[in-house]
């Protein structure tokens, strides 16, 4: 018997078009959420999907998917809208000082100069090396023999220099990095992380140049650092993510250990575990606060000393393994402890407070050679200043506001070398009375 053919209207009832339209608008809402028009597409998609479902006839899967995607796109649009409004608020109220800094008030508006020691230490240029295209440097125990080497990223090549400036070897890099940092693994040797701020991933290579793992970030990476979370002598990694990505801690082989919800993690710092002190992890976020976490990712405090808006920040262990945080707000550098108690402040270049700047312009090390620690940063006059953790200037190098990076290389039995990168030239300085 011949089956009676169905016409187009009976095969595809008109009402099915509502479900199809709801699904299409749901997909559009998700895809366009970052442009905010996803909210409009989502609202219409929800309305059409509900209209179809209310008729209680025909298949419902397509309409349900349409409603679900439309709601997802709508909520995502609202989230992006809140983020954009926050940024607009910062710009509209003068809280940019370059990009993401607050308009300073009180003591931060006119920070005092550092008290200078008498006499100041003299800076001596020990050596310089020109590396074409160099854009990042760091120092690390690259050969796992207890001695420091200088690592310089130039294009897709890693240059390895000894502390006399002689090039020991070169290695390929998987991509161009504007920030690099050397970590350690007792069994497998040194590790190098590399990324470009706002890029989509952090890459890790071993000391042979092999890319061993990557960590992806859909909305971009704002920073990454090595540090020993659990005191076992192996480094873990923290990663600060753009947008709503938050802060993540990863094992040495890239597995997620924990995450913390923060809006737009500007900068991060790692104070590794010591025999008498557990590790601390610090991160700034869109609120301008310095957030302090324990090794398990539990937030201990949220700090804004003197009412500053802190996007750029670092921290380190100082005398007696106490923790000192050095953070930048507008034209001020503020040193404080993990309770938020300010220990000293002074002027700094406004570029220091710019979280979007890929330059690594702060370092800490024993430059005096007496077992104490000193900070290195660019002060308000554009000089690279060497300051004690008590806030006393012990030396400086003039006219360094254009440098791309600084690092400190420890030397056995003597003061560390201060390394700078500027225009493809690596320079090494020592300091003597």
XYZ file of C-alpha atoms in Angstrom:
433
model
C 0.000 0.000 0.000
C 1.358 3.391 -0.892
C 1.888 5.778 2.003
C 0.150 9.092 1.730
C 2.866 11.738 1.298
C 3.151 14.379 3.971
C 3.246 17.978 2.958
C 5.929 20.323 4.314
C 3.588 21.816 6.881
C 2.701 18.466 8.425
C 6.322 17.208 8.423
C 7.661 20.405 9.958
C 4.906 22.090 11.931
C 5.169 25.851 12.053
C 5.560 25.745 15.822
C 8.824 23.786 15.452
C 10.325 26.947 14.045
C 10.079 28.501 17.499
C 12.303 25.776 18.935
C 14.805 26.122 16.087
C 14.879 29.901 16.486
C 15.351 29.549 20.250
C 18.331 27.236 19.720
C 19.906 29.547 17.123
C 19.485 32.568 19.386
C 20.897 30.623 22.348
C 24.055 29.824 20.381
C 24.273 33.472 19.290
C 23.770 34.661 22.880
C 26.734 32.621 24.102
C 28.949 33.637 21.192
C 28.125 37.345 21.499
C 28.019 37.594 25.283
C 31.301 39.522 25.457
C 29.766 42.176 23.162
C 26.753 42.451 25.522
C 24.258 42.005 22.649
C 24.174 38.409 23.797
C 21.762 39.589 26.510
C 19.211 40.676 23.898
C 19.615 37.518 21.845
C 19.310 35.432 24.996
C 16.141 37.163 26.155
C 14.444 36.548 22.799
C 15.727 32.970 22.716
C 14.265 32.269 26.166
C 10.915 33.776 25.165
C 10.660 31.711 21.951
C 11.744 28.518 23.690
C 9.183 28.944 26.477
C 6.486 29.779 23.914
C 7.186 26.497 22.117
C 7.306 24.432 25.319
C 4.038 25.941 26.547
C 2.197 24.406 23.564
C 2.941 20.897 24.951
C 3.279 19.246 21.565
C 6.147 18.043 19.419
C 9.749 17.238 20.438
C 11.160 19.419 23.208
C 14.931 18.771 23.179
C 15.750 21.562 20.762
C 13.667 24.093 22.692
C 15.167 23.067 26.012
C 18.670 23.476 24.621
C 17.670 26.843 23.214
C 16.380 28.051 26.585
C 19.461 26.753 28.407
C 21.953 28.354 26.011
C 19.962 31.568 25.944
C 20.072 31.798 29.734
C 23.811 31.019 29.755
C 24.468 33.727 27.174
C 22.338 36.223 29.099
C 24.147 35.617 32.392
C 27.519 35.803 30.636
C 26.550 39.150 29.095
C 25.563 40.474 32.515
C 28.915 39.328 33.909
C 30.861 41.019 31.131
C 28.758 44.128 31.616
C 29.677 44.301 35.304
C 33.357 43.844 34.458
C 33.235 46.574 31.803
C 31.433 48.890 34.221
C 34.169 48.309 36.805
C 36.842 49.282 34.278
C 34.812 52.327 33.211
C 34.513 53.348 36.870
C 38.293 53.164 37.266
C 38.914 55.333 34.219
C 36.100 57.793 34.895
C 37.284 58.467 38.441
C 40.915 58.981 37.601
C 41.999 55.616 39.003
C 44.334 54.846 36.173
C 47.564 56.758 36.756
C 48.768 55.134 33.517
C 46.285 52.262 33.371
C 45.019 50.691 36.593
C 46.192 52.894 39.442
C 44.241 54.913 41.971
C 44.332 58.677 42.351
C 46.574 58.904 45.400
C 45.487 60.629 48.585
C 47.050 61.203 52.004
C 50.589 59.922 52.487
C 50.534 58.184 49.091
C 50.011 61.506 47.286
C 53.397 62.830 48.345
C 55.614 59.899 49.397
C 58.890 60.872 51.091
C 62.333 60.110 49.648
C 64.259 57.255 51.180
C 66.817 58.084 53.846
C 70.262 57.528 52.344
C 73.067 55.653 54.048
C 76.394 57.438 54.419
C 78.377 56.680 52.454
C 76.374 55.074 49.643
C 77.701 51.933 48.032
C 79.307 52.477 44.639
C 77.877 50.645 41.649
C 80.406 49.094 39.259
C 79.605 47.817 35.771
C 81.186 44.356 35.760
C 80.239 43.305 32.235
C 77.668 43.770 29.482
C 76.438 41.494 26.710
C 74.378 42.406 23.646
C 71.674 39.917 22.683
C 69.632 40.991 19.686
C 65.897 40.914 20.296
C 66.185 40.168 24.022
C 62.897 40.784 25.801
C 63.089 38.923 29.146
C 65.661 37.702 31.641
C 65.836 35.763 34.874
C 68.406 33.981 37.037
C 68.343 30.364 38.151
C 70.272 27.197 38.974
C 69.885 25.984 35.387
C 72.394 23.127 35.641
C 71.261 22.039 39.135
C 74.801 22.374 40.448
C 74.169 25.110 43.007
C 75.456 27.968 40.834
C 73.397 30.725 39.258
C 73.195 31.301 35.509
C 71.597 34.147 33.567
C 68.754 33.199 31.228
C 67.716 35.592 28.457
C 64.760 35.053 26.106
C 65.192 36.574 22.643
C 62.581 35.685 20.053
C 62.282 31.903 20.193
C 65.787 31.367 21.570
C 66.935 31.053 25.178
C 70.496 32.317 25.774
C 72.287 30.903 28.816
C 75.109 33.079 30.224
C 77.460 32.519 33.130
C 78.193 35.205 35.724
C 81.080 36.561 33.640
C 78.722 37.299 30.745
C 80.013 34.459 28.566
C 77.364 32.566 26.617
C 77.381 28.888 27.563
C 74.642 27.609 25.277
C 71.397 28.433 23.478
C 68.155 26.483 23.446
C 64.967 26.720 21.364
C 61.811 28.144 22.932
C 58.343 26.939 21.890
C 57.170 30.527 21.398
C 58.130 34.125 22.079
C 58.108 34.915 25.810
C 58.194 38.380 27.373
C 58.373 36.959 30.904
C 60.418 33.968 32.102
C 61.206 32.456 35.511
C 63.370 29.512 36.557
C 62.095 26.868 38.971
C 63.509 23.668 40.424
C 62.668 19.989 40.592
C 65.003 17.823 42.670
C 64.588 14.760 40.471
C 64.180 16.248 37.005
C 66.269 19.411 37.216
C 65.513 23.024 36.374
C 62.272 24.193 34.814
C 61.595 27.420 32.935
C 58.133 28.938 32.724
C 57.416 31.453 30.017
C 54.434 33.489 28.867
C 53.345 36.807 27.437
C 50.938 38.810 29.629
C 47.360 38.444 28.340
C 48.516 35.490 26.247
C 46.562 32.242 26.240
C 48.956 29.915 28.042
C 51.948 29.378 30.288
C 54.570 27.041 28.814
C 57.129 25.012 30.769
C 60.392 23.704 29.313
C 63.134 21.596 30.863
C 66.871 22.418 30.845
C 67.246 20.623 27.507
C 64.725 22.968 25.879
C 61.933 20.378 25.673
C 58.395 21.739 26.118
C 57.076 19.441 28.855
C 53.640 20.954 29.561
C 51.389 23.957 28.985
C 48.622 25.512 31.040
C 45.893 27.158 28.982
C 43.887 30.242 29.964
C 40.850 31.109 27.876
C 40.741 34.760 28.976
C 44.492 35.305 29.220
C 47.389 34.968 31.673
C 48.293 37.934 33.873
C 51.239 36.272 35.614
C 52.878 33.048 36.788
C 55.539 32.208 39.398
C 57.396 29.225 40.824
C 57.648 28.505 44.542
C 57.768 25.656 47.046
C 54.269 25.285 48.522
C 54.838 22.288 50.777
C 58.516 22.511 51.768
C 59.619 19.382 49.878
C 62.283 21.194 47.827
C 60.285 21.067 44.587
C 58.606 24.093 43.078
C 54.920 24.417 42.376
C 53.382 27.181 40.248
C 50.785 29.868 40.799
C 48.989 31.455 37.847
C 46.956 34.659 37.900
C 44.258 34.779 35.255
C 42.561 37.629 33.464
C 38.819 38.318 33.701
C 37.042 35.932 36.065
C 39.708 33.196 35.851
C 40.949 33.758 39.403
C 44.139 32.398 40.964
C 45.324 28.823 40.481
C 48.022 26.689 42.086
C 49.531 23.909 39.977
C 51.823 21.013 40.785
C 55.256 20.768 39.177
C 53.762 18.647 36.399
C 50.841 20.994 35.721
C 48.001 19.414 37.718
C 45.638 21.811 39.489
C 46.066 21.821 43.268
C 43.563 24.548 44.156
C 41.960 27.695 42.851
C 40.686 30.908 44.413
C 37.969 33.173 43.055
C 39.264 36.675 42.348
C 38.194 39.234 39.760
C 41.052 39.885 37.347
C 44.252 38.838 39.107
C 46.763 41.591 38.329
C 50.005 40.359 39.908
C 51.081 37.498 42.140
C 53.893 36.629 44.530
C 55.166 33.461 46.132
C 56.913 33.335 49.516
C 58.161 29.725 49.584
C 57.901 27.479 52.614
C 60.795 27.570 55.093
C 61.655 25.373 58.074
C 59.994 27.809 60.498
C 57.279 29.256 58.252
C 54.706 27.814 55.837
C 54.414 29.134 52.301
C 52.312 32.160 51.451
C 50.726 33.092 48.141
C 49.741 36.681 47.392
C 47.740 38.232 44.583
C 46.222 41.590 43.708
C 42.868 41.852 42.000
C 40.426 44.343 40.462
C 39.530 45.679 43.924
C 43.099 46.990 44.326
C 43.689 44.736 47.334
C 46.634 42.513 48.186
C 45.089 39.132 49.000
C 47.092 36.753 51.203
C 46.514 32.974 50.951
C 47.998 30.063 52.836
C 49.587 27.092 51.075
C 46.212 25.348 50.756
C 44.555 28.323 49.057
C 42.617 29.655 52.051
C 42.428 33.438 52.098
C 44.042 34.866 55.239
C 43.543 38.585 54.660
C 42.835 41.281 52.095
C 45.032 44.383 52.474
C 44.934 47.975 51.192
C 47.408 49.887 53.396
C 47.021 53.686 53.400
C 44.037 53.313 51.072
C 46.177 52.543 48.036
C 44.998 50.804 44.879
C 47.594 48.071 44.388
C 47.850 46.302 41.054
C 51.615 45.680 40.930
C 53.051 43.841 43.928
C 55.721 41.373 44.975
C 56.881 39.904 48.277
C 59.784 38.065 49.838
C 61.286 36.623 52.983
C 63.485 39.132 54.800
C 65.470 39.006 58.043
C 64.368 36.263 60.485
C 62.212 34.862 57.657
C 59.626 37.599 58.169
C 57.541 38.478 55.107
C 57.680 41.897 53.483
C 55.354 42.986 50.695
C 56.368 45.718 48.256
C 53.394 47.120 46.372
C 52.889 50.098 44.060
C 50.047 52.603 43.929
C 50.242 55.625 41.653
C 53.683 57.163 42.237
C 54.275 55.425 45.558
C 56.073 52.271 46.613
C 54.752 50.890 49.912
C 56.467 48.224 52.026
C 54.295 46.432 54.599
C 54.002 43.130 56.416
C 51.355 40.439 56.002
C 49.077 42.148 58.532
C 49.072 45.357 56.459
C 51.314 47.346 58.813
C 53.233 49.878 56.711
C 56.996 49.766 57.358
C 58.070 52.434 54.880
C 57.073 54.129 51.660
C 58.770 56.227 49.007
C 58.315 57.549 45.489
C 58.296 55.267 42.467
C 57.792 55.622 38.738
C 54.106 55.402 37.858
C 55.023 52.694 35.342
C 55.835 50.470 38.332
C 52.149 50.433 39.265
C 50.982 49.502 35.772
C 49.759 45.918 35.970
C 49.526 45.583 32.188
C 53.245 46.294 31.790
C 55.173 43.059 31.092
C 58.424 44.454 32.483
C 59.810 42.738 35.541
C 61.184 45.757 37.369
C 61.461 44.598 40.983
C 63.989 42.202 42.513
C 65.348 41.222 45.918
C 68.736 39.855 46.937
C 71.877 40.218 49.040
C 73.634 42.898 46.987
C 75.676 44.133 49.970
C 77.161 40.708 50.635
C 76.446 40.840 54.372
C 73.638 38.286 54.567
C 70.817 40.857 54.486
C 68.282 41.479 51.720
C 67.739 44.585 49.607
C 64.979 45.626 47.220
C 65.665 46.904 43.693
C 63.116 49.089 41.881
C 62.817 52.274 39.811
C 62.145 55.284 42.033
C 60.324 58.507 41.255
C 63.419 60.140 39.738
C 63.914 57.299 37.259
C 66.915 55.830 39.094
C 67.254 52.150 39.883
C 67.417 52.295 43.670
C 68.781 49.656 46.055
C 66.944 49.863 49.390
C 67.146 47.874 52.604
C 64.049 46.191 53.985
C 63.971 48.918 56.646
C 63.653 51.605 53.966
C 67.179 53.007 53.663
C 68.747 53.715 50.262
C 72.199 52.138 50.035
C 72.937 52.743 46.337
C 71.385 53.624 42.995
C 72.055 53.591 39.251
C 70.979 56.735 37.408
C 68.564 57.046 34.487
C 67.091 53.536 34.372
C 63.431 54.310 33.662
C 63.568 52.550 30.259
C 64.873 49.182 31.459
C 62.917 46.063 30.536
C 63.871 43.866 33.449
C 66.023 43.319 36.527
C 67.273 40.215 38.320
C 69.681 39.363 41.131
C 72.323 36.640 40.741
C 73.791 35.319 44.023
C 77.543 34.678 44.122
C 79.263 32.424 46.631
C 81.103 34.354 49.326
C 80.385 37.832 47.955
C 77.573 40.205 47.156
C 75.138 39.282 44.428
C 75.256 40.760 40.929
C 72.448 43.051 39.830
C 71.415 42.355 36.237
C 69.467 44.718 34.014
C 68.046 44.325 30.518
C 67.688 47.412 28.349
C 67.377 47.547 24.574
C 68.916 44.128 23.980
C 71.848 44.746 26.340
C 72.317 42.765 29.551
C 74.426 44.578 32.154
C 75.833 43.211 35.402
C 76.628 45.475 38.366
C 78.365 44.902 41.680
C 78.334 47.166 44.741
C 81.209 48.120 47.025
C 81.830 50.739 49.729
